[in-house]
mmCIF file of C-alpha atoms in Angstrom:
data_model
loop_
_atom_site.group_PDB
_atom_site.id
_atom_site.type_symbol
_atom_site.label_atom_id
_atom_site.label_comp_id
_atom_site.label_asym_id
_atom_site.label_seq_id
_atom_site.Cartn_x
_atom_site.Cartn_y
_atom_site.Cartn_z
ATOM 1 C CA ALA A 1 23.841 139.002 -73.478
ATOM 2 C CA GLY A 2 24.151 139.438 -69.733
ATOM 3 C CA ARG A 3 22.200 138.826 -66.593
ATOM 4 C CA ILE A 4 20.665 141.154 -64.119
ATOM 5 C CA ARG A 5 19.205 140.446 -60.677
ATOM 6 C CA THR A 6 15.519 141.418 -60.370
ATOM 7 C CA THR A 7 13.835 142.726 -57.160
ATOM 8 C CA ARG A 8 12.738 139.194 -56.255
ATOM 9 C CA GLY A 9 16.332 137.823 -56.413
ATOM 10 C CA ARG A 10 15.810 136.050 -59.710
ATOM 11 C CA PHE A 11 18.116 136.505 -62.700
ATOM 12 C CA GLN A 12 16.735 137.767 -65.907
ATOM 13 C CA ARG A 13 18.466 137.780 -69.321
ATOM 14 C CA TYR A 14 18.879 141.052 -71.124
ATOM 15 C CA LYS A 15 20.471 142.073 -74.331
ATOM 16 C CA ALA A 16 23.220 144.646 -74.087
ATOM 17 C CA ARG A 17 22.292 147.653 -76.176
ATOM 18 C CA THR A 18 24.846 148.811 -78.685
ATOM 19 C CA THR A 19 25.502 152.474 -78.993
ATOM 20 C CA MET A 20 25.620 154.136 -82.337
ATOM 21 C CA LYS A 21 27.359 156.926 -84.074
ATOM 22 C CA THR A 22 26.613 158.975 -87.208
ATOM 23 C CA ILE A 23 28.660 159.317 -90.299
ATOM 24 C CA PRO A 24 28.162 162.622 -92.091
ATOM 25 C CA LEU A 25 27.128 162.396 -95.748
ATOM 26 C CA THR A 26 26.471 164.921 -98.459
ATOM 27 C CA GLN A 27 23.046 166.579 -99.018
ATOM 28 C CA GLY A 28 22.615 167.099 -95.287
ATOM 29 C CA GLN A 29 22.204 163.361 -94.596
ATOM 30 C CA VAL A 30 23.819 161.121 -91.954
ATOM 31 C CA ALA A 31 24.245 157.350 -91.770
ATOM 32 C CA LEU A 32 23.757 155.483 -88.509
ATOM 33 C CA VAL A 33 26.379 152.814 -87.640
ATOM 34 C CA ASP A 34 27.444 150.796 -84.604
ATOM 35 C CA ASP A 35 30.442 152.049 -82.600
ATOM 36 C CA LYS A 36 32.703 149.247 -83.840
ATOM 37 C CA ASP A 37 31.825 150.042 -87.469
ATOM 38 C CA PHE A 38 32.376 153.741 -86.934
ATOM 39 C CA VAL A 39 36.008 152.988 -86.060
ATOM 40 C CA ARG A 40 36.451 151.243 -89.393
ATOM 41 C CA PHE A 41 34.267 153.239 -91.741
ATOM 42 C CA GLY A 42 33.929 156.682 -90.037
ATOM 43 C CA LYS A 43 37.224 157.970 -91.444
ATOM 44 C CA LEU A 44 36.255 157.231 -95.058
ATOM 45 C CA LYS A 45 34.523 159.831 -97.212
ATOM 46 C CA TRP A 46 30.852 158.815 -97.892
ATOM 47 C CA PHE A 47 28.187 160.520 -99.929
ATOM 48 C CA ALA A 48 24.368 160.343 -99.960
ATOM 49 C CA ALA A 49 23.019 158.835 -103.206
ATOM 50 C CA LYS A 50 19.276 158.944 -103.952
ATOM 51 C CA ASP A 51 17.678 156.055 -105.797
ATOM 52 C CA ARG A 52 14.627 156.133 -108.118
ATOM 53 C CA SER A 53 12.200 155.787 -105.238
ATOM 54 C CA GLY A 54 13.751 158.713 -103.333
ATOM 55 C CA ASN A 55 15.647 156.678 -100.713
ATOM 56 C CA PHE A 56 19.155 157.776 -99.755
ATOM 57 C CA TYR A 57 21.994 155.269 -99.456
ATOM 58 C CA ALA A 58 25.463 155.899 -98.023
ATOM 59 C CA ARG A 59 28.045 155.232 -100.758
ATOM 60 C CA ARG A 60 31.664 155.944 -101.523
ATOM 61 C CA ASN A 61 33.911 155.765 -104.570
ATOM 62 C CA SER A 62 36.844 153.403 -104.556
ATOM 63 C CA LYS A 63 39.595 152.600 -107.009
ATOM 64 C CA GLU A 64 41.026 149.060 -106.976
ATOM 65 C CA LYS A 65 43.654 148.025 -109.520
ATOM 66 C CA GLY A 66 42.794 151.010 -111.637
ATOM 67 C CA ILE A 67 39.094 150.183 -111.750
ATOM 68 C CA LYS A 68 36.621 152.650 -110.211
ATOM 69 C CA LYS A 69 33.834 151.223 -108.070
ATOM 70 C CA THR A 70 30.949 152.645 -106.081
ATOM 71 C CA LEU A 71 30.509 150.785 -102.762
ATOM 72 C CA THR A 72 27.567 150.936 -100.360
ATOM 73 C CA LEU A 73 28.009 151.224 -96.642
ATOM 74 C CA ALA A 74 25.603 148.339 -95.986
ATOM 75 C CA ARG A 75 27.504 145.880 -98.166
ATOM 76 C CA GLU A 76 30.813 147.049 -96.617
ATOM 77 C CA ILE A 77 29.531 146.448 -93.097
ATOM 78 C CA LEU A 78 28.164 143.011 -94.037
ATOM 79 C CA GLY A 79 31.451 142.152 -95.745
ATOM 80 C CA VAL A 80 29.598 141.242 -99.019
ATOM 81 C CA THR A 81 31.797 140.934 -102.053
ATOM 82 C CA ASP A 82 29.596 138.749 -104.301
ATOM 83 C CA PRO A 83 27.788 141.058 -106.820
ATOM 84 C CA ARG A 84 24.745 138.716 -106.660
ATOM 85 C CA VAL A 85 24.279 139.350 -102.918
ATOM 86 C CA LYS A 86 22.645 142.549 -101.702
ATOM 87 C CA GLY A 87 22.589 144.368 -98.366
ATOM 88 C CA ASP A 88 19.006 144.677 -97.096
ATOM 89 C CA HIS A 89 17.725 147.153 -94.469
ATOM 90 C CA LYS A 90 15.122 145.303 -92.321
ATOM 91 C CA ASN A 91 13.362 148.503 -91.122
ATOM 92 C CA HIS A 92 13.411 150.072 -94.623
ATOM 93 C CA ARG A 93 15.418 153.065 -93.280
ATOM 94 C CA THR A 94 18.176 152.982 -95.838
ATOM 95 C CA LEU A 95 20.587 155.191 -93.833
ATOM 96 C CA ASP A 96 20.284 152.992 -90.712
ATOM 97 C CA ASN A 97 23.332 150.802 -91.183
ATOM 98 C CA ARG A 98 23.495 149.266 -87.718
ATOM 99 C CA ARG A 99 24.236 145.560 -87.846
ATOM 100 C CA ARG A 100 20.922 144.569 -86.282
ATOM 101 C CA ASN A 101 19.150 146.304 -89.189
ATOM 102 C CA LEU A 102 21.211 144.719 -91.973
ATOM 103 C CA ARG A 103 20.999 141.298 -93.601
ATOM 104 C CA SER A 104 22.411 139.723 -96.748
ATOM 105 C CA CYS A 105 19.883 138.711 -99.382
ATOM 106 C CA THR A 106 19.432 137.911 -103.046
ATOM 107 C CA ASP A 107 17.973 140.425 -105.458
ATOM 108 C CA LYS A 108 14.680 138.452 -105.436
ATOM 109 C CA GLN A 109 14.447 138.592 -101.665
ATOM 110 C CA ASN A 110 15.254 142.303 -101.674
ATOM 111 C CA GLN A 111 12.487 142.984 -104.194
ATOM 112 C CA SER A 112 9.923 141.070 -102.109
ATOM 113 C CA ASN A 113 10.918 143.188 -99.125
ATOM 114 C CA ARG A 114 9.615 146.395 -100.552
ATOM 115 C CA SER A 115 7.443 148.609 -98.431
ATOM 116 C CA GLY A 116 4.145 150.196 -99.146
ATOM 117 C CA LYS A 117 1.867 150.092 -102.149
ATOM 118 C CA GLN A 118 2.168 151.137 -105.760
ATOM 119 C CA SER A 119 1.531 154.801 -106.604
ATOM 120 C CA ASN A 120 -1.590 153.944 -108.646
ATOM 121 C CA ASN A 121 -3.191 151.907 -105.809
ATOM 122 C CA THR A 122 -6.663 153.200 -104.883
ATOM 123 C CA SER A 123 -7.606 150.660 -102.163
ATOM 124 C CA GLY A 124 -4.857 151.771 -99.787
ATOM 125 C CA HIS A 125 -3.657 148.157 -99.441
ATOM 126 C CA ARG A 126 -1.003 146.335 -101.378
ATOM 127 C CA GLY A 127 -2.401 143.545 -103.651
ATOM 128 C CA VAL A 128 -6.027 144.600 -103.039
ATOM 129 C CA TRP A 129 -8.539 146.204 -105.453
ATOM 130 C CA PHE A 130 -12.266 146.483 -105.896
ATOM 131 C CA ASP A 131 -13.998 144.431 -108.655
ATOM 132 C CA VAL A 132 -16.986 146.608 -109.719
ATOM 133 C CA ARG A 133 -18.573 143.837 -111.826
ATOM 134 C CA ASN A 134 -18.759 141.392 -108.899
ATOM 135 C CA ASN A 135 -18.983 144.067 -106.159
ATOM 136 C CA LYS A 136 -16.192 142.341 -104.192
ATOM 137 C CA TRP A 137 -12.691 143.126 -102.993
ATOM 138 C CA CYS A 138 -10.026 141.030 -104.800
ATOM 139 C CA ALA A 139 -6.612 139.951 -103.473
ATOM 140 C CA GLU A 140 -3.580 138.716 -105.289
ATOM 141 C CA LEU A 141 0.157 138.461 -104.868
ATOM 142 C CA THR A 142 3.063 138.260 -107.354
ATOM 143 C CA CYS A 143 5.742 135.699 -106.648
ATOM 144 C CA GLU A 144 8.523 134.916 -109.112
ATOM 145 C CA LYS A 145 6.794 136.935 -111.836
ATOM 146 C CA LYS A 146 3.608 134.892 -111.417
ATOM 147 C CA LYS A 147 0.285 136.202 -110.132
ATOM 148 C CA ILE A 148 -1.169 134.146 -107.233
ATOM 149 C CA TRP A 149 -4.946 134.644 -107.023
ATOM 150 C CA LEU A 150 -6.103 134.745 -103.385
ATOM 151 C CA GLY A 151 -9.820 135.293 -103.949
ATOM 152 C CA ARG A 152 -12.738 137.741 -103.751
ATOM 153 C CA PHE A 153 -13.908 139.115 -100.376
ATOM 154 C CA ASP A 154 -16.868 141.026 -99.068
ATOM 155 C CA CYS A 155 -14.746 143.511 -97.154
ATOM 156 C CA LYS A 156 -11.382 145.190 -97.866
ATOM 157 C CA SER A 157 -9.875 144.123 -94.508
ATOM 158 C CA ASP A 158 -10.437 140.394 -95.296
ATOM 159 C CA ALA A 159 -8.730 140.836 -98.714
ATOM 160 C CA SER A 160 -5.781 142.672 -97.052
ATOM 161 C CA HIS A 161 -5.480 139.930 -94.438
ATOM 162 C CA ALA A 162 -5.337 137.294 -97.184
ATOM 163 C CA VAL A 163 -2.499 139.197 -98.923
ATOM 164 C CA ARG A 164 -0.529 139.554 -95.662
ATOM 165 C CA SER A 165 -0.909 135.851 -94.888
ATOM 166 C CA ALA A 166 0.170 134.777 -98.354
ATOM 167 C CA ASN A 167 3.074 137.235 -98.153
ATOM 168 C CA ARG A 168 4.382 135.610 -95.021
ATOM 169 C CA LYS A 169 3.901 132.075 -96.550
ATOM 170 C CA TYR A 170 5.726 132.867 -99.848
ATOM 171 C CA PHE A 171 8.372 135.359 -98.679
ATOM 172 C CA GLY A 172 8.906 134.627 -95.007
ATOM 173 C CA LYS A 173 11.088 137.196 -93.202
ATOM 174 C CA PHE A 174 11.604 139.071 -96.470
ATOM 175 C CA GLY A 175 7.821 139.611 -96.825
ATOM 176 C CA GLY A 176 7.911 143.390 -96.758
ATOM 177 C CA LYS A 177 6.150 146.029 -94.788
ATOM 178 C CA PHE A 178 2.438 146.743 -94.931
ATOM 179 C CA LYS A 179 0.548 149.726 -93.618
#
């Protein structure tokens, strides 16, 4: 962080912006990285790997002591070696591997940070559905494989708000992205 003089002579703090570079991948994809990480990882051969949900990740093959491994760019940048620790992309853009977008997390935290709704969702909101019998909108959340009932509501937006609030309470900064 630095300081800059404003027009009134006062000093104001600002955050220095980092510049980024791209690492070419296969399948026409590129990974974004900070300049200092490009120096270290830009010369290695990376490929684009698609997961079940259609997201691309930057990966490379490595051979250590005769054992083949597939490494992800996010985990390499974070310096994560523990197999129980994941590399999470805060903005859900899986090829954005700039340090400000990455954080270490457990598998549980990473699962709670999913974005969007399920494919069979008809309400348009995660954790919200319409109860025809009671003519109300219902809201619930799943935490540690347990359903948490949040209540019935007259309007969809109130049910959605309840899910968002509970999401922040139970998952904190790993609460995921809503529409």
